[in-house]
């Protein structure tokens, strides 16, 4: 009967140990902790806050600012007609009554005949055209100044369009030396030509690939760190990687880009006239990634503990990170640990934290390398965005560090004091000598009774 009970108990313990639960660490789930001081000395249950989150949806903005080259929509012909016909101020303010008489003459007589038949009227109209031209140039200059001020406030919304316009002007002047014709051609084209982006290709324009700043720069950095062209999309196998820093973590530039955009989000830019200029997607940060890594590390670790997975180097690596390796000795010690469930989960949380932080620091280095790509480095708008994203990532890492340190400090505060005081009381109780409550009672028992 005792053997049967022991066998049932052993089976139940193995079943509970083999349950792959990735729930948050719950101290009460396995009864009282054998070594409470161990629990609080390591900082409590999990290393940092963990939880899941889905990917954020993209948000399109900038539809109202899609006409980035607004000044190119100005029309000189309409300006002249409105000036001479009195529809707008300018020449009308100079000689209103004469303009009204000039309208009919201009409609019926060619300029040469008008000059011969009425030189004064011809000169008046010529001066009116000159005045209208001056007003047009002044208005266009004012529009350009307003656009520049708006670019200072709106930042990338207008800046990318101005960059596309400037590059288009440079290309147009190489084939069209006529300055007036070049300006007209650039204004008609707008931002449809896009800008020069990673690898020297045009992007962001009409029919071109959108500019995905975080993803494209991360891909470029991945390739540059592996001594490849910035736009190479191919994978790197383990033999070619040769223990490389980046290719050991992500086998393709797309994997590195997916990690970056999930953590940091994405900022997509376009310069074409009839498309949204900016499309943004928020990142989820590092906490959901730590939760996902924790689930995988705990599953691998529990497989080693319950014997369902052999203790091979590959299985040990699956439960480890680069900075916190799980060795055979650690697994053996946990197998003999009476509070195995709690400590295994704590170990898995620390390994998951280390794994995600390692990837985050490597992502920072990858983005820094990508920002040195010539076409990216020459684009101050892109460099500013990458620097801001790198700062955000560094802040996320600092928040995790603060969370870890705060948990350790709080867990070592009141809980450890309570446990230490309880231990002190227990030690003191062992040294108390309980004396005889009645003095000389033993002597009285041993002495013979006397008759009273």
Short mmCIF file of C-alpha atoms in Angstrom, two decimals:
data_model
loop_
_atom_site.label_atom_id
_atom_site.label_comp_id
_atom_site.label_asym_id
_atom_site.label_seq_id
_atom_site.Cartn_x
_atom_site.Cartn_y
_atom_site.Cartn_z
CA UNK A 1 0.00 0.00 0.00
CA UNK A 2 2.86 2.33 0.86
CA UNK A 3 4.61 1.54 -2.42
CA UNK A 4 1.43 2.29 -4.35
CA UNK A 5 1.03 5.61 -2.57
CA UNK A 6 4.65 6.54 -3.25
CA UNK A 7 4.28 5.59 -6.91
CA UNK A 8 1.15 7.71 -7.26
CA UNK A 9 2.88 10.63 -5.52
CA UNK A 10 5.90 10.30 -7.82
CA UNK A 11 3.73 10.26 -10.92
CA UNK A 12 1.83 13.32 -9.71
CA UNK A 13 5.07 15.21 -9.06
CA UNK A 14 6.40 14.32 -12.51
CA UNK A 15 3.15 15.40 -14.11
CA UNK A 16 3.22 18.73 -12.33
CA UNK A 17 6.87 19.27 -13.27
CA UNK A 18 6.20 18.47 -16.92
CA UNK A 19 3.35 20.95 -17.19
CA UNK A 20 4.64 23.69 -19.48
CA UNK A 21 3.07 26.73 -17.93
CA UNK A 22 4.22 30.16 -19.08
CA UNK A 23 1.99 32.00 -16.65
CA UNK A 24 3.50 34.72 -14.47
CA UNK A 25 5.38 33.40 -11.49
CA UNK A 26 2.99 32.63 -8.65
CA UNK A 27 4.63 31.79 -5.33
CA UNK A 28 1.44 30.33 -3.85
CA UNK A 29 0.94 27.87 -6.71
CA UNK A 30 3.45 25.38 -5.26
CA UNK A 31 2.77 25.92 -1.58
CA UNK A 32 5.11 27.60 0.81
CA UNK A 33 8.59 28.46 -0.39
CA UNK A 34 11.29 26.23 1.08
CA UNK A 35 13.84 29.01 1.15
CA UNK A 36 12.05 32.35 1.40
CA UNK A 37 15.34 34.15 1.79
CA UNK A 38 16.42 32.80 -1.61
CA UNK A 39 13.24 34.08 -3.26
CA UNK A 40 13.60 37.62 -1.93
CA UNK A 41 17.36 37.78 -2.27
CA UNK A 42 17.08 37.30 -6.04
CA UNK A 43 14.46 40.01 -6.29
CA UNK A 44 11.12 38.24 -6.10
CA UNK A 45 9.21 36.28 -8.74
CA UNK A 46 10.04 37.54 -12.25
CA UNK A 47 13.05 39.64 -13.18
CA UNK A 48 11.02 42.45 -14.77
CA UNK A 49 7.46 43.21 -15.73
CA UNK A 50 6.26 40.88 -18.49
CA UNK A 51 3.12 40.76 -20.62
CA UNK A 52 1.90 40.25 -24.16
CA UNK A 53 0.84 42.84 -26.72
CA UNK A 54 -0.18 42.71 -30.37
CA UNK A 55 1.29 44.66 -33.24
CA UNK A 56 0.02 48.21 -33.59
CA UNK A 57 -1.87 49.26 -36.69
CA UNK A 58 -0.42 51.81 -39.10
CA UNK A 59 -1.80 55.33 -38.99
CA UNK A 60 -1.79 57.49 -42.11
CA UNK A 61 -1.32 61.21 -41.60
CA UNK A 62 -0.49 64.15 -43.79
CA UNK A 63 -3.33 63.91 -46.31
CA UNK A 64 -4.00 67.62 -45.95
CA UNK A 65 -0.38 68.44 -46.71
CA UNK A 66 -0.08 66.17 -49.74
CA UNK A 67 0.52 69.10 -52.10
CA UNK A 68 4.03 69.71 -50.81
CA UNK A 69 4.94 71.92 -53.76
CA UNK A 70 1.99 74.27 -53.29
CA UNK A 71 3.79 77.23 -54.79
CA UNK A 72 4.12 75.39 -58.10
CA UNK A 73 0.34 75.55 -58.49
CA UNK A 74 0.46 79.32 -59.01
CA UNK A 75 -0.41 80.37 -62.56
CA UNK A 76 1.07 83.50 -64.16
CA UNK A 77 -1.59 83.72 -66.90
CA UNK A 78 -4.41 83.78 -64.40
CA UNK A 79 -2.52 86.36 -62.38
CA UNK A 80 -2.14 88.67 -65.40
CA UNK A 81 -5.77 88.31 -66.43
CA UNK A 82 -7.04 88.96 -62.94
CA UNK A 83 -4.72 91.92 -62.55
CA UNK A 84 -5.83 93.55 -65.81
CA UNK A 85 -9.51 92.67 -65.30
CA UNK A 86 -9.51 94.04 -61.77
CA UNK A 87 -10.32 90.74 -60.09
CA UNK A 88 -7.31 91.09 -57.78
CA UNK A 89 -5.57 94.08 -56.31
CA UNK A 90 -2.36 95.44 -57.78
CA UNK A 91 -2.59 97.24 -61.05
CA UNK A 92 -6.21 98.07 -60.31
CA UNK A 93 -5.08 100.10 -57.35
CA UNK A 94 -2.83 102.17 -59.66
CA UNK A 95 -5.27 103.06 -62.44
CA UNK A 96 -8.66 101.44 -61.96
CA UNK A 97 -10.52 103.45 -64.58
CA UNK A 98 -7.90 102.93 -67.30
CA UNK A 99 -7.80 99.14 -66.79
CA UNK A 100 -11.54 98.95 -67.45
CA UNK A 101 -11.08 100.70 -70.82
CA UNK A 102 -8.02 98.58 -71.67
CA UNK A 103 -9.93 95.34 -71.36
CA UNK A 104 -11.94 95.88 -74.53
CA UNK A 105 -8.99 97.14 -76.52
CA UNK A 106 -6.83 94.18 -75.65
CA UNK A 107 -9.59 91.81 -76.66
CA UNK A 108 -9.96 93.33 -80.17
CA UNK A 109 -6.51 94.56 -81.25
CA UNK A 110 -3.16 92.78 -81.55
CA UNK A 111 -0.33 94.26 -79.53
CA UNK A 112 1.44 95.82 -82.55
CA UNK A 113 -1.66 97.51 -83.89
CA UNK A 114 -2.49 98.66 -80.38
CA UNK A 115 0.95 100.21 -80.07
CA UNK A 116 0.53 102.14 -83.32
CA UNK A 117 -3.03 103.16 -82.79
CA UNK A 118 -2.83 104.02 -79.10
CA UNK A 119 0.75 104.19 -77.76
CA UNK A 120 -0.39 105.48 -74.39
CA UNK A 121 -2.75 102.57 -73.89
CA UNK A 122 -0.09 100.11 -75.03
CA UNK A 123 2.42 101.53 -72.56
CA UNK A 124 -0.21 101.41 -69.85
CA UNK A 125 -0.94 97.73 -70.51
CA UNK A 126 2.79 96.96 -70.67
CA UNK A 127 3.28 98.58 -67.30
CA UNK A 128 0.29 96.63 -66.00
CA UNK A 129 1.81 93.36 -67.17
CA UNK A 130 5.09 94.32 -65.54
CA UNK A 131 3.26 95.19 -62.34
CA UNK A 132 1.40 91.87 -62.46
CA UNK A 133 4.65 90.01 -62.99
CA UNK A 134 6.21 91.73 -60.02
CA UNK A 135 3.18 90.92 -57.90
CA UNK A 136 3.33 87.30 -59.08
CA UNK A 137 7.02 86.96 -58.23
CA UNK A 138 6.47 88.63 -54.87
CA UNK A 139 3.53 86.34 -54.08
CA UNK A 140 5.49 83.29 -55.10
CA UNK A 141 8.41 84.39 -52.97
CA UNK A 142 6.05 84.87 -50.04
CA UNK A 143 4.59 81.41 -50.66
CA UNK A 144 8.07 79.89 -50.66
CA UNK A 145 8.92 81.65 -47.42
CA UNK A 146 5.71 80.38 -45.82
CA UNK A 147 6.49 76.86 -47.06
CA UNK A 148 9.96 77.05 -45.51
CA UNK A 149 8.52 78.20 -42.19
CA UNK A 150 5.97 75.41 -42.37
CA UNK A 151 8.78 72.93 -43.02
CA UNK A 152 10.52 74.15 -39.88
CA UNK A 153 7.34 73.47 -37.88
CA UNK A 154 6.03 70.38 -39.66
CA UNK A 155 9.48 68.84 -39.92
CA UNK A 156 9.53 65.77 -42.10
CA UNK A 157 6.07 66.38 -43.50
CA UNK A 158 7.31 69.18 -45.75
CA UNK A 159 11.04 68.45 -45.61
CA UNK A 160 10.91 65.27 -47.68
CA UNK A 161 8.92 67.07 -50.39
CA UNK A 162 11.44 69.90 -50.53
CA UNK A 163 14.25 67.36 -50.75
CA UNK A 164 12.53 65.66 -53.68
CA UNK A 165 12.05 69.03 -55.39
CA UNK A 166 15.71 69.97 -54.93
CA UNK A 167 16.95 66.66 -56.35
CA UNK A 168 14.54 66.97 -59.27
CA UNK A 169 15.84 70.47 -60.00
CA UNK A 170 19.43 69.22 -60.06
CA UNK A 171 18.58 66.45 -62.52
CA UNK A 172 16.49 68.73 -64.72
CA UNK A 173 19.21 71.37 -65.05
CA UNK A 174 21.62 68.77 -66.42
CA UNK A 175 19.35 68.30 -69.46
CA UNK A 176 17.47 71.60 -69.56
CA UNK A 177 19.80 74.61 -69.22
CA UNK A 178 16.86 77.04 -69.61
CA UNK A 179 16.18 78.13 -66.02
CA UNK A 180 12.56 79.09 -66.64
CA UNK A 181 11.79 75.84 -68.44
CA UNK A 182 13.56 73.85 -65.73
CA UNK A 183 11.53 75.48 -62.97
CA UNK A 184 8.30 74.88 -64.86
CA UNK A 185 9.21 71.24 -65.44
CA UNK A 186 10.09 70.64 -61.79
CA UNK A 187 6.92 72.33 -60.57
CA UNK A 188 4.83 70.25 -62.94
CA UNK A 189 6.51 67.03 -61.79
CA UNK A 190 6.27 67.82 -58.08
CA UNK A 191 7.59 65.10 -55.79
CA UNK A 192 6.76 62.23 -58.11
CA UNK A 193 10.46 61.65 -58.81
CA UNK A 194 11.14 60.66 -55.20
CA UNK A 195 14.48 60.97 -53.42
CA UNK A 196 17.73 59.02 -53.57
CA UNK A 197 17.63 56.38 -50.85
CA UNK A 198 19.54 53.30 -49.62
CA UNK A 199 21.72 51.80 -52.34
CA UNK A 200 21.33 54.85 -54.59
CA UNK A 201 17.81 53.91 -55.72
CA UNK A 202 14.92 56.36 -55.97
CA UNK A 203 12.18 55.86 -53.39
CA UNK A 204 9.07 57.60 -52.16
CA UNK A 205 7.90 58.87 -55.55
CA UNK A 206 5.12 57.85 -57.88
CA UNK A 207 5.30 54.10 -58.58
CA UNK A 208 8.34 53.77 -56.31
CA UNK A 209 8.87 51.90 -53.06
CA UNK A 210 7.93 53.96 -49.99
CA UNK A 211 10.72 55.16 -47.72
CA UNK A 212 10.58 53.02 -44.56
CA UNK A 213 13.17 54.74 -42.43
CA UNK A 214 13.59 52.27 -39.56
CA UNK A 215 13.31 49.12 -41.66
CA UNK A 216 15.46 50.30 -44.57
CA UNK A 217 18.23 51.68 -42.36
CA UNK A 218 18.27 48.47 -40.27
CA UNK A 219 18.61 46.37 -43.43
CA UNK A 220 21.42 48.60 -44.66
CA UNK A 221 23.23 48.33 -41.32
CA UNK A 222 22.84 44.53 -41.32
CA UNK A 223 24.47 44.29 -44.74
CA UNK A 224 27.22 46.80 -43.99
CA UNK A 225 28.19 44.94 -40.80
CA UNK A 226 28.43 41.77 -42.88
CA UNK A 227 30.49 43.46 -45.62
CA UNK A 228 27.75 43.27 -48.23
CA UNK A 229 26.03 45.84 -50.49
CA UNK A 230 23.47 47.89 -48.56
CA UNK A 231 20.52 46.63 -50.59
CA UNK A 232 21.33 42.90 -50.55
CA UNK A 233 18.20 40.99 -49.36
CA UNK A 234 19.69 37.46 -49.35
CA UNK A 235 20.16 35.29 -46.27
CA UNK A 236 23.46 34.43 -44.62
CA UNK A 237 23.91 30.78 -43.68
CA UNK A 238 25.85 29.64 -40.63
CA UNK A 239 28.86 28.53 -42.64
CA UNK A 240 29.19 31.93 -44.26
CA UNK A 241 28.43 33.77 -41.02
CA UNK A 242 31.50 32.32 -39.24
CA UNK A 243 30.34 33.33 -35.76
CA UNK A 244 29.41 36.83 -36.90
CA UNK A 245 27.79 39.15 -34.40
CA UNK A 246 24.66 40.08 -36.38
CA UNK A 247 24.12 37.09 -38.67
CA UNK A 248 24.12 34.72 -35.69
CA UNK A 249 21.05 36.49 -34.33
CA UNK A 250 19.20 37.29 -37.58
CA UNK A 251 19.84 35.21 -40.70
CA UNK A 252 18.40 37.80 -43.13
CA UNK A 253 18.12 41.60 -43.25
CA UNK A 254 14.33 41.19 -43.25
CA UNK A 255 14.46 39.44 -39.85
CA UNK A 256 16.51 42.27 -38.36
CA UNK A 257 14.12 44.80 -39.90
CA UNK A 258 11.08 42.97 -38.51
CA UNK A 259 12.60 43.01 -35.01
CA UNK A 260 13.37 46.74 -35.28
CA UNK A 261 9.94 47.75 -36.55
CA UNK A 262 8.14 45.62 -33.95
CA UNK A 263 10.07 47.21 -31.12
CA UNK A 264 10.37 50.78 -32.38
CA UNK A 265 7.55 51.07 -34.91
CA UNK A 266 7.93 52.49 -38.40
CA UNK A 267 7.81 55.89 -40.07
CA UNK A 268 7.06 55.68 -43.78
CA UNK A 269 7.55 58.69 -46.05
CA UNK A 270 6.36 59.40 -49.59
CA UNK A 271 6.82 62.45 -51.78
CA UNK A 272 4.43 61.72 -54.66
CA UNK A 273 1.70 64.30 -55.18
CA UNK A 274 -1.39 62.11 -54.78
CA UNK A 275 -0.38 59.92 -51.82
CA UNK A 276 -0.22 60.33 -48.03
CA UNK A 277 3.10 61.81 -47.06
CA UNK A 278 3.60 60.05 -43.70
CA UNK A 279 2.40 56.66 -42.49
CA UNK A 280 3.41 55.71 -38.95
CA UNK A 281 3.13 52.50 -36.93
CA UNK A 282 3.80 52.41 -33.18
CA UNK A 283 6.14 49.81 -31.74
CA UNK A 284 5.25 47.50 -28.85
CA UNK A 285 8.52 47.95 -26.97
CA UNK A 286 10.59 45.23 -25.31
CA UNK A 287 8.22 43.86 -22.65
CA UNK A 288 6.11 41.69 -25.03
CA UNK A 289 9.31 40.30 -26.54
CA UNK A 290 10.56 39.37 -23.07
CA UNK A 291 7.29 37.52 -22.44
CA UNK A 292 7.64 35.59 -25.71
CA UNK A 293 11.28 34.74 -24.96
CA UNK A 294 10.27 33.68 -21.42
CA UNK A 295 7.70 31.23 -22.80
CA UNK A 296 10.31 29.59 -25.04
CA UNK A 297 13.08 29.51 -22.42
CA UNK A 298 10.78 28.07 -19.76
CA UNK A 299 9.55 25.35 -22.10
CA UNK A 300 13.13 24.39 -22.99
CA UNK A 301 14.22 24.45 -19.35
CA UNK A 302 11.29 22.35 -18.12
CA UNK A 303 12.00 19.83 -20.85
CA UNK A 304 15.51 19.41 -19.44
CA UNK A 305 14.24 19.19 -15.86
CA UNK A 306 11.60 16.53 -16.43
CA UNK A 307 13.79 14.48 -18.77
CA UNK A 308 11.65 14.80 -21.90
CA UNK A 309 14.62 16.45 -23.64
CA UNK A 310 18.14 15.04 -23.47
CA UNK A 311 20.78 17.27 -21.96
CA UNK A 312 22.54 18.05 -25.23
CA UNK A 313 24.40 21.23 -26.11
CA UNK A 314 21.61 22.22 -28.49
CA UNK A 315 18.89 21.84 -25.85
CA UNK A 316 20.99 23.68 -23.28
CA UNK A 317 21.49 26.54 -25.73
CA UNK A 318 17.73 26.69 -26.30
CA UNK A 319 17.27 27.39 -22.59
CA UNK A 320 20.20 29.83 -22.40
CA UNK A 321 21.23 33.25 -23.59
CA UNK A 322 24.68 34.43 -24.59
CA UNK A 323 25.31 36.20 -21.28
CA UNK A 324 23.47 33.69 -19.03
CA UNK A 325 24.26 30.12 -20.16
CA UNK A 326 22.31 27.29 -18.52
CA UNK A 327 24.84 24.55 -17.79
CA UNK A 328 24.43 20.89 -16.85
CA UNK A 329 25.28 21.75 -13.27
CA UNK A 330 22.46 24.27 -13.06
CA UNK A 331 19.98 21.76 -14.42
CA UNK A 332 21.16 19.06 -12.02
CA UNK A 333 20.89 21.44 -9.09
CA UNK A 334 17.36 22.41 -10.09
CA UNK A 335 16.35 18.77 -10.42
CA UNK A 336 17.32 18.26 -6.75
CA UNK A 337 15.67 21.52 -5.68
CA UNK A 338 12.49 21.10 -3.62
CA UNK A 339 11.24 24.49 -4.84
CA UNK A 340 12.06 23.72 -8.46
CA UNK A 341 9.04 25.38 -10.08
CA UNK A 342 9.63 28.80 -8.58
CA UNK A 343 13.38 28.96 -9.18
CA UNK A 344 13.08 27.55 -12.71
CA UNK A 345 10.63 30.27 -13.65
CA UNK A 346 12.83 32.92 -12.11
CA UNK A 347 15.83 31.61 -14.05
CA UNK A 348 13.81 31.55 -17.30
CA UNK A 349 12.71 35.16 -16.76
CA UNK A 350 16.29 36.33 -16.25
CA UNK A 351 17.52 34.42 -19.30
CA UNK A 352 14.67 35.90 -21.38
CA UNK A 353 15.51 39.40 -20.18
CA UNK A 354 19.17 38.93 -21.03
CA UNK A 355 18.32 37.53 -24.47
CA UNK A 356 16.10 40.48 -25.42
CA UNK A 357 18.54 43.05 -24.06
CA UNK A 358 21.35 41.49 -26.09
CA UNK A 359 19.26 41.80 -29.25
CA UNK A 360 18.31 45.37 -28.37
CA UNK A 361 21.90 46.46 -27.95
CA UNK A 362 22.79 44.73 -31.20
CA UNK A 363 19.90 46.53 -32.91
CA UNK A 364 21.34 49.86 -31.75
CA UNK A 365 24.67 49.00 -33.33
CA UNK A 366 22.98 47.86 -36.54
CA UNK A 367 20.98 51.07 -36.89
CA UNK A 368 24.10 53.13 -36.21
CA UNK A 369 25.90 51.31 -39.00
CA UNK A 370 22.92 51.81 -41.32
CA UNK A 371 22.92 55.55 -40.67
CA UNK A 372 26.45 55.66 -42.11
CA UNK A 373 25.25 54.44 -45.51
CA UNK A 374 26.18 57.35 -47.87
CA UNK A 375 22.67 58.11 -49.10
CA UNK A 376 21.27 57.97 -45.57
CA UNK A 377 24.12 59.96 -44.03
CA UNK A 378 23.57 62.71 -46.62
CA UNK A 379 19.89 62.95 -45.61
CA UNK A 380 19.61 64.91 -42.38
CA UNK A 381 15.91 64.11 -42.06
CA UNK A 382 16.62 60.38 -41.99
CA UNK A 383 19.57 60.78 -39.61
CA UNK A 384 17.42 62.75 -37.16
CA UNK A 385 14.76 60.05 -37.22
CA UNK A 386 17.28 57.26 -36.61
CA UNK A 387 18.90 59.18 -33.77
CA UNK A 388 15.51 59.67 -32.14
CA UNK A 389 14.66 55.99 -32.52
CA UNK A 390 18.01 55.02 -31.01
CA UNK A 391 17.34 57.35 -28.08
CA UNK A 392 13.91 55.78 -27.56
CA UNK A 393 15.44 52.30 -27.58
CA UNK A 394 18.07 53.35 -25.06
CA UNK A 395 15.32 54.75 -22.83
CA UNK A 396 13.45 51.44 -23.08
CA UNK A 397 16.58 49.58 -21.97
CA UNK A 398 17.09 51.98 -19.08
CA UNK A 399 13.48 51.45 -17.98
CA UNK A 400 14.03 47.70 -17.83
CA UNK A 401 17.22 48.19 -15.86
CA UNK A 402 15.38 50.44 -13.41
CA UNK A 403 12.57 47.89 -13.13
CA UNK A 404 15.04 45.09 -12.34
CA UNK A 405 16.95 47.14 -9.76
CA UNK A 406 13.76 48.41 -8.14
CA UNK A 407 12.36 44.88 -7.74
CA UNK A 408 15.59 43.69 -6.17
CA UNK A 409 15.70 46.60 -3.74
CA UNK A 410 12.05 46.29 -2.75
CA UNK A 411 12.22 42.52 -2.35
CA UNK A 412 15.27 42.86 -0.10
CA UNK A 413 13.60 45.51 2.03
CA UNK A 414 10.64 44.51 4.22
CA UNK A 415 10.34 40.82 3.21
CA UNK A 416 14.00 40.08 3.97
CA UNK A 417 13.79 42.01 7.25
CA UNK A 418 10.76 39.99 8.34
CA UNK A 419 12.47 36.68 7.47
CA UNK A 420 15.70 37.67 9.22
CA UNK A 421 13.82 38.69 12.37
CA UNK A 422 11.94 35.37 12.34
CA UNK A 423 15.24 33.50 12.08
CA UNK A 424 16.66 35.55 14.95
CA UNK A 425 13.68 34.69 17.15
CA UNK A 426 14.08 31.02 16.31
CA UNK A 427 17.75 31.09 17.21
CA UNK A 428 17.09 32.90 20.45
CA UNK A 429 14.39 30.42 21.43
CA UNK A 430 16.88 27.54 21.19
CA UNK A 431 19.11 29.15 23.84
CA UNK A 432 16.41 29.66 26.53
CA UNK A 433 16.81 27.38 29.62
CA UNK A 434 13.51 26.38 31.15
CA UNK A 435 14.20 26.02 34.91
CA UNK A 436 12.16 24.25 37.57
CA UNK A 437 9.09 26.35 38.39
CA UNK A 438 9.15 25.15 42.04
CA UNK A 439 12.40 25.58 43.94
CA UNK A 440 13.70 22.36 45.56
CA UNK A 441 10.91 20.18 44.21
CA UNK A 442 13.30 17.35 43.36
CA UNK A 443 14.75 17.33 46.85
CA UNK A 444 11.31 17.20 48.31
CA UNK A 445 10.42 14.17 46.22
CA UNK A 446 13.54 12.34 47.26
CA UNK A 447 13.22 13.02 50.99
CA UNK A 448 11.08 10.61 53.05
CA UNK A 449 7.70 11.77 54.22
CA UNK A 450 7.37 12.55 57.89
CA UNK A 451 4.28 11.96 59.90
CA UNK A 452 2.66 15.11 61.02
#
